[in-house]
């Protein structure tokens, strides 16, 4: 028995035009949080409240939200690394070919996150690693912050004395998660174009984790630094050389408001194909797709796969000068601010396509649906990985089909996500 | 074709457009650029000239790059390469060889304090229209990431083709002939459109001139631009620029018949 179908009622606590324009163009009705709503585009603070044990409210079948309750398993820097490490160890234990290592003990297929330690917890482990290569540079990032805030580079142990567990000052450093940092080996050989460092921002939509169904937005972009790159130690403090976040770069002298330092992924592709060849370029992009899927698989077992949820992530990837992609981090709330005209169009279309997939036909949702949108509504999204399809037919029918170990499909078959004890897939 | 290093065959091949991965090598083959050590040395020498002597044009180049490439969605990334190439180019006397078959004589000047001493003479490339220069170099940055090779390719493209867009001559690939070709094509195939546009004061050449003089750089997406330049190399002529310009008008003929002003036509 259903109440007469009406227009979708939406709420948001993020006042961005690219969102609101999309809701309005669908004829949806804006309501407040306290009223009956069908669609709530929330900030990450709000999702915490919605699903928290104390205040949490039960969502009904006609309500959808844009975050998974424990998205931080993927989107907090320390938890992401923890989950990936755990995933790799599990694959190794079950003898999966995905976990194969080379003669140096490095994972062949799963080495896509730079060596990372949590501070202060792993301080001693870090020191051990640091001493193996004392001329290396490391990057310190606060676990809970975004937009490049609080990030700095170090090349001497003395620069992070505060985090040493034995340090006399450690009692002043709060052990709460706000002060937790991760320290990663800095990629000091990024691929440079025009002499400048850049990173890739890619959008990935996940509609369900079990079975894993994710889509990649075809129109990602590169974010360039305004200043030429140098690994010189004298410039380690210069954030304009090292950090690609627009929030940082836009304060630089050379920041340009017309293009915002952004390049389309198709420009990147053209450049790489022309200067490096088609094969290595295809391999690079296949690897990028691969690492995104692996990162999602790593967190799938611990994710609360609440049927009311979907999520659009902002993946940050850096390519080094050997054309190897590295996963830097995943953002739960990728910026919806537009820095240029093109940016505005891109983000508007991103939200549009996301809504078309998450809220079928733009009608009041029913969370019992199978989350399988028809191909026509994908817009600029492409299926990145669909666990159902991967299970049902042998050859992969998605973006991974061109490369990646062919054992990838079998790898997922062997896992039974959600249960701590591995059982054979029936 | 590449394995055989056959330049003539390469030229035939690119008439159909190049696959992106092969383009850089095919163009180098057609233009006879092999990036030998002596070429690299020459380029390094030019670079050191840049460092040793400032020229007034340097400021012009700097300003023009800032006005064009730095604001361009595709080319802003290569800003530094553009400075390098253009600053070196303005000191490259070997470019003078082409004047043996061009009607222009280059302006001559002398390094400060060395007036009259021929070995310190500096020749300026003709027609200091750097916007066009900049936009001729920029697309090449997508193909060549080594500055010395980029420089040589650009220089060769310039002396074979692009200089004709910047100087008055009667050559069939010269800008004057291109304008004529464009107007003739339009008049012959789209007489009504031609007449209509002239009537409303939107002379077609006024719109298409800037496309042709820049070989469409800045007006086409880079991947399409490169396909266009494939044909320039393949047919060894710039006539395709006029043909493309006319084709654009043909493509938009229906809409253009309805406009009533130059601004609307643009």
Short mmCIF file of N, CA and C in Angstrom, two decimals, chain A residues 193-196 224 228 254 256 258-264 267-268 270-271 273-278 342, chain B residues 20-21 23-24 66 70-81 84 141-145 222-223 226:
data_model
loop_
_atom_site.label_atom_id
_atom_site.label_comp_id
_atom_site.label_asym_id
_atom_site.label_seq_id
_atom_site.Cartn_x
_atom_site.Cartn_y
_atom_site.Cartn_z
N UNK A 193 54.41 17.45 -16.77
CA UNK A 193 54.05 17.90 -18.11
C UNK A 193 54.29 19.40 -18.13
N UNK A 194 55.03 19.85 -19.14
CA UNK A 194 55.38 21.26 -19.15
C UNK A 194 56.17 21.63 -17.91
N UNK A 195 56.86 20.63 -17.33
CA UNK A 195 57.67 20.89 -16.15
C UNK A 195 56.90 20.96 -14.86
N UNK A 196 55.58 20.74 -14.90
CA UNK A 196 54.80 20.92 -13.68
C UNK A 196 54.19 19.61 -13.20
N UNK A 224 46.93 21.00 -12.12
CA UNK A 224 48.34 21.33 -12.22
C UNK A 224 48.78 22.33 -11.15
N UNK A 228 56.78 25.40 -11.40
CA UNK A 228 57.51 24.23 -11.91
C UNK A 228 57.99 23.34 -10.78
N UNK A 254 50.47 32.83 -9.85
CA UNK A 254 50.20 32.54 -11.25
C UNK A 254 48.88 31.84 -11.46
N UNK A 256 45.35 31.03 -12.54
CA UNK A 256 44.57 31.60 -13.63
C UNK A 256 43.11 31.17 -13.50
N UNK A 258 40.74 31.39 -15.64
CA UNK A 258 40.03 30.95 -16.84
C UNK A 258 40.05 29.42 -16.94
N UNK A 259 41.24 28.87 -16.74
CA UNK A 259 41.29 27.42 -16.84
C UNK A 259 41.49 26.75 -15.48
N UNK A 260 41.85 27.56 -14.48
CA UNK A 260 41.98 27.03 -13.13
C UNK A 260 43.06 25.98 -12.97
N UNK A 261 44.00 25.94 -13.90
CA UNK A 261 45.06 24.94 -13.80
C UNK A 261 44.56 23.53 -14.05
N UNK A 262 43.41 23.41 -14.70
CA UNK A 262 42.82 22.09 -14.91
C UNK A 262 42.88 21.70 -16.38
N UNK A 263 43.19 20.45 -16.57
CA UNK A 263 43.25 19.87 -17.91
C UNK A 263 42.29 18.71 -17.95
N UNK A 264 41.68 18.47 -19.09
CA UNK A 264 40.79 17.31 -19.16
C UNK A 264 41.62 16.03 -19.25
N UNK A 267 42.77 15.42 -22.75
CA UNK A 267 44.02 16.08 -23.12
C UNK A 267 45.21 15.25 -22.66
N UNK A 268 45.10 14.75 -21.44
CA UNK A 268 46.18 13.94 -20.90
C UNK A 268 46.41 12.72 -21.79
N UNK A 270 45.63 12.34 -24.96
CA UNK A 270 46.21 12.74 -26.25
C UNK A 270 47.70 12.97 -26.10
N UNK A 271 48.08 13.68 -25.05
CA UNK A 271 49.49 13.98 -24.81
C UNK A 271 50.29 12.70 -24.62
N UNK A 273 49.49 9.56 -25.44
CA UNK A 273 49.51 8.72 -26.64
C UNK A 273 50.51 9.26 -27.64
N UNK A 274 50.52 10.60 -27.79
CA UNK A 274 51.40 11.20 -28.78
C UNK A 274 52.87 11.11 -28.37
N UNK A 275 53.15 11.27 -27.09
CA UNK A 275 54.55 11.30 -26.69
C UNK A 275 55.08 9.97 -26.19
N UNK A 276 54.18 9.09 -25.71
CA UNK A 276 54.67 7.84 -25.16
C UNK A 276 54.17 6.61 -25.89
N UNK A 277 53.12 6.78 -26.68
CA UNK A 277 52.59 5.62 -27.38
C UNK A 277 51.28 5.14 -26.82
N UNK A 278 50.53 4.45 -27.68
CA UNK A 278 49.18 4.06 -27.30
C UNK A 278 49.16 2.94 -26.27
N UNK A 342 34.08 25.94 -17.22
CA UNK A 342 34.07 24.53 -17.61
C UNK A 342 33.83 23.61 -16.43
N UNK B 20 47.32 8.75 -33.32
CA UNK B 20 48.01 9.66 -32.40
C UNK B 20 49.39 9.16 -32.00
N UNK B 21 49.54 7.87 -31.79
CA UNK B 21 50.81 7.40 -31.27
C UNK B 21 51.93 7.51 -32.28
N UNK B 23 52.07 9.86 -34.77
CA UNK B 23 52.15 11.16 -35.41
C UNK B 23 53.51 11.83 -35.22
N UNK B 24 54.01 11.83 -33.99
CA UNK B 24 55.27 12.55 -33.71
C UNK B 24 56.39 12.05 -34.62
N UNK B 66 51.66 35.30 -22.31
CA UNK B 66 50.75 35.47 -21.17
C UNK B 66 49.33 35.75 -21.65
N UNK B 70 48.71 31.25 -21.95
CA UNK B 70 48.47 31.10 -20.51
C UNK B 70 46.99 31.05 -20.17
N UNK B 71 46.17 31.57 -21.06
CA UNK B 71 44.74 31.57 -20.80
C UNK B 71 44.02 30.44 -21.51
N UNK B 72 44.77 29.65 -22.23
CA UNK B 72 44.12 28.63 -23.06
C UNK B 72 44.00 27.32 -22.30
N UNK B 73 42.80 26.75 -22.38
CA UNK B 73 42.51 25.49 -21.69
C UNK B 73 43.46 24.36 -22.06
N UNK B 74 43.88 24.36 -23.33
CA UNK B 74 44.71 23.24 -23.76
C UNK B 74 46.18 23.51 -23.53
N UNK B 75 46.60 24.77 -23.77
CA UNK B 75 48.03 25.04 -23.89
C UNK B 75 48.69 25.68 -22.67
N UNK B 76 47.91 26.02 -21.65
CA UNK B 76 48.53 26.73 -20.53
C UNK B 76 49.63 25.91 -19.88
N UNK B 77 49.49 24.59 -19.97
CA UNK B 77 50.46 23.70 -19.33
C UNK B 77 51.87 23.91 -19.88
N UNK B 78 51.92 24.30 -21.16
CA UNK B 78 53.22 24.35 -21.84
C UNK B 78 53.83 25.73 -21.88
N UNK B 79 53.34 26.61 -21.06
CA UNK B 79 53.81 27.99 -21.04
C UNK B 79 55.34 28.09 -21.08
N UNK B 80 56.00 27.35 -20.22
CA UNK B 80 57.46 27.46 -20.15
C UNK B 80 58.12 27.00 -21.44
N UNK B 81 57.62 25.94 -22.02
CA UNK B 81 58.19 25.45 -23.27
C UNK B 81 58.03 26.49 -24.37
N UNK B 84 60.66 29.10 -24.06
CA UNK B 84 61.95 28.57 -24.50
C UNK B 84 62.06 28.58 -26.01
N UNK B 141 53.46 21.00 -28.74
CA UNK B 141 53.86 20.56 -27.39
C UNK B 141 53.17 19.26 -27.00
N UNK B 142 52.07 18.97 -27.68
CA UNK B 142 51.40 17.72 -27.39
C UNK B 142 52.14 16.53 -27.98
N UNK B 143 53.02 16.82 -28.92
CA UNK B 143 53.69 15.74 -29.61
C UNK B 143 55.13 15.52 -29.16
N UNK B 144 55.80 16.61 -28.82
CA UNK B 144 57.23 16.50 -28.52
C UNK B 144 57.52 17.07 -27.15
N UNK B 145 58.04 16.22 -26.26
CA UNK B 145 58.31 16.76 -24.94
C UNK B 145 59.79 17.09 -24.72
N UNK B 222 42.49 20.30 -29.91
CA UNK B 222 43.83 19.90 -30.35
C UNK B 222 43.85 18.62 -31.17
N UNK B 223 43.07 17.64 -30.78
CA UNK B 223 43.16 16.39 -31.54
C UNK B 223 42.69 16.59 -32.98
N UNK B 226 45.38 18.60 -34.93
CA UNK B 226 46.50 17.80 -35.38
C UNK B 226 46.14 17.00 -36.63
#
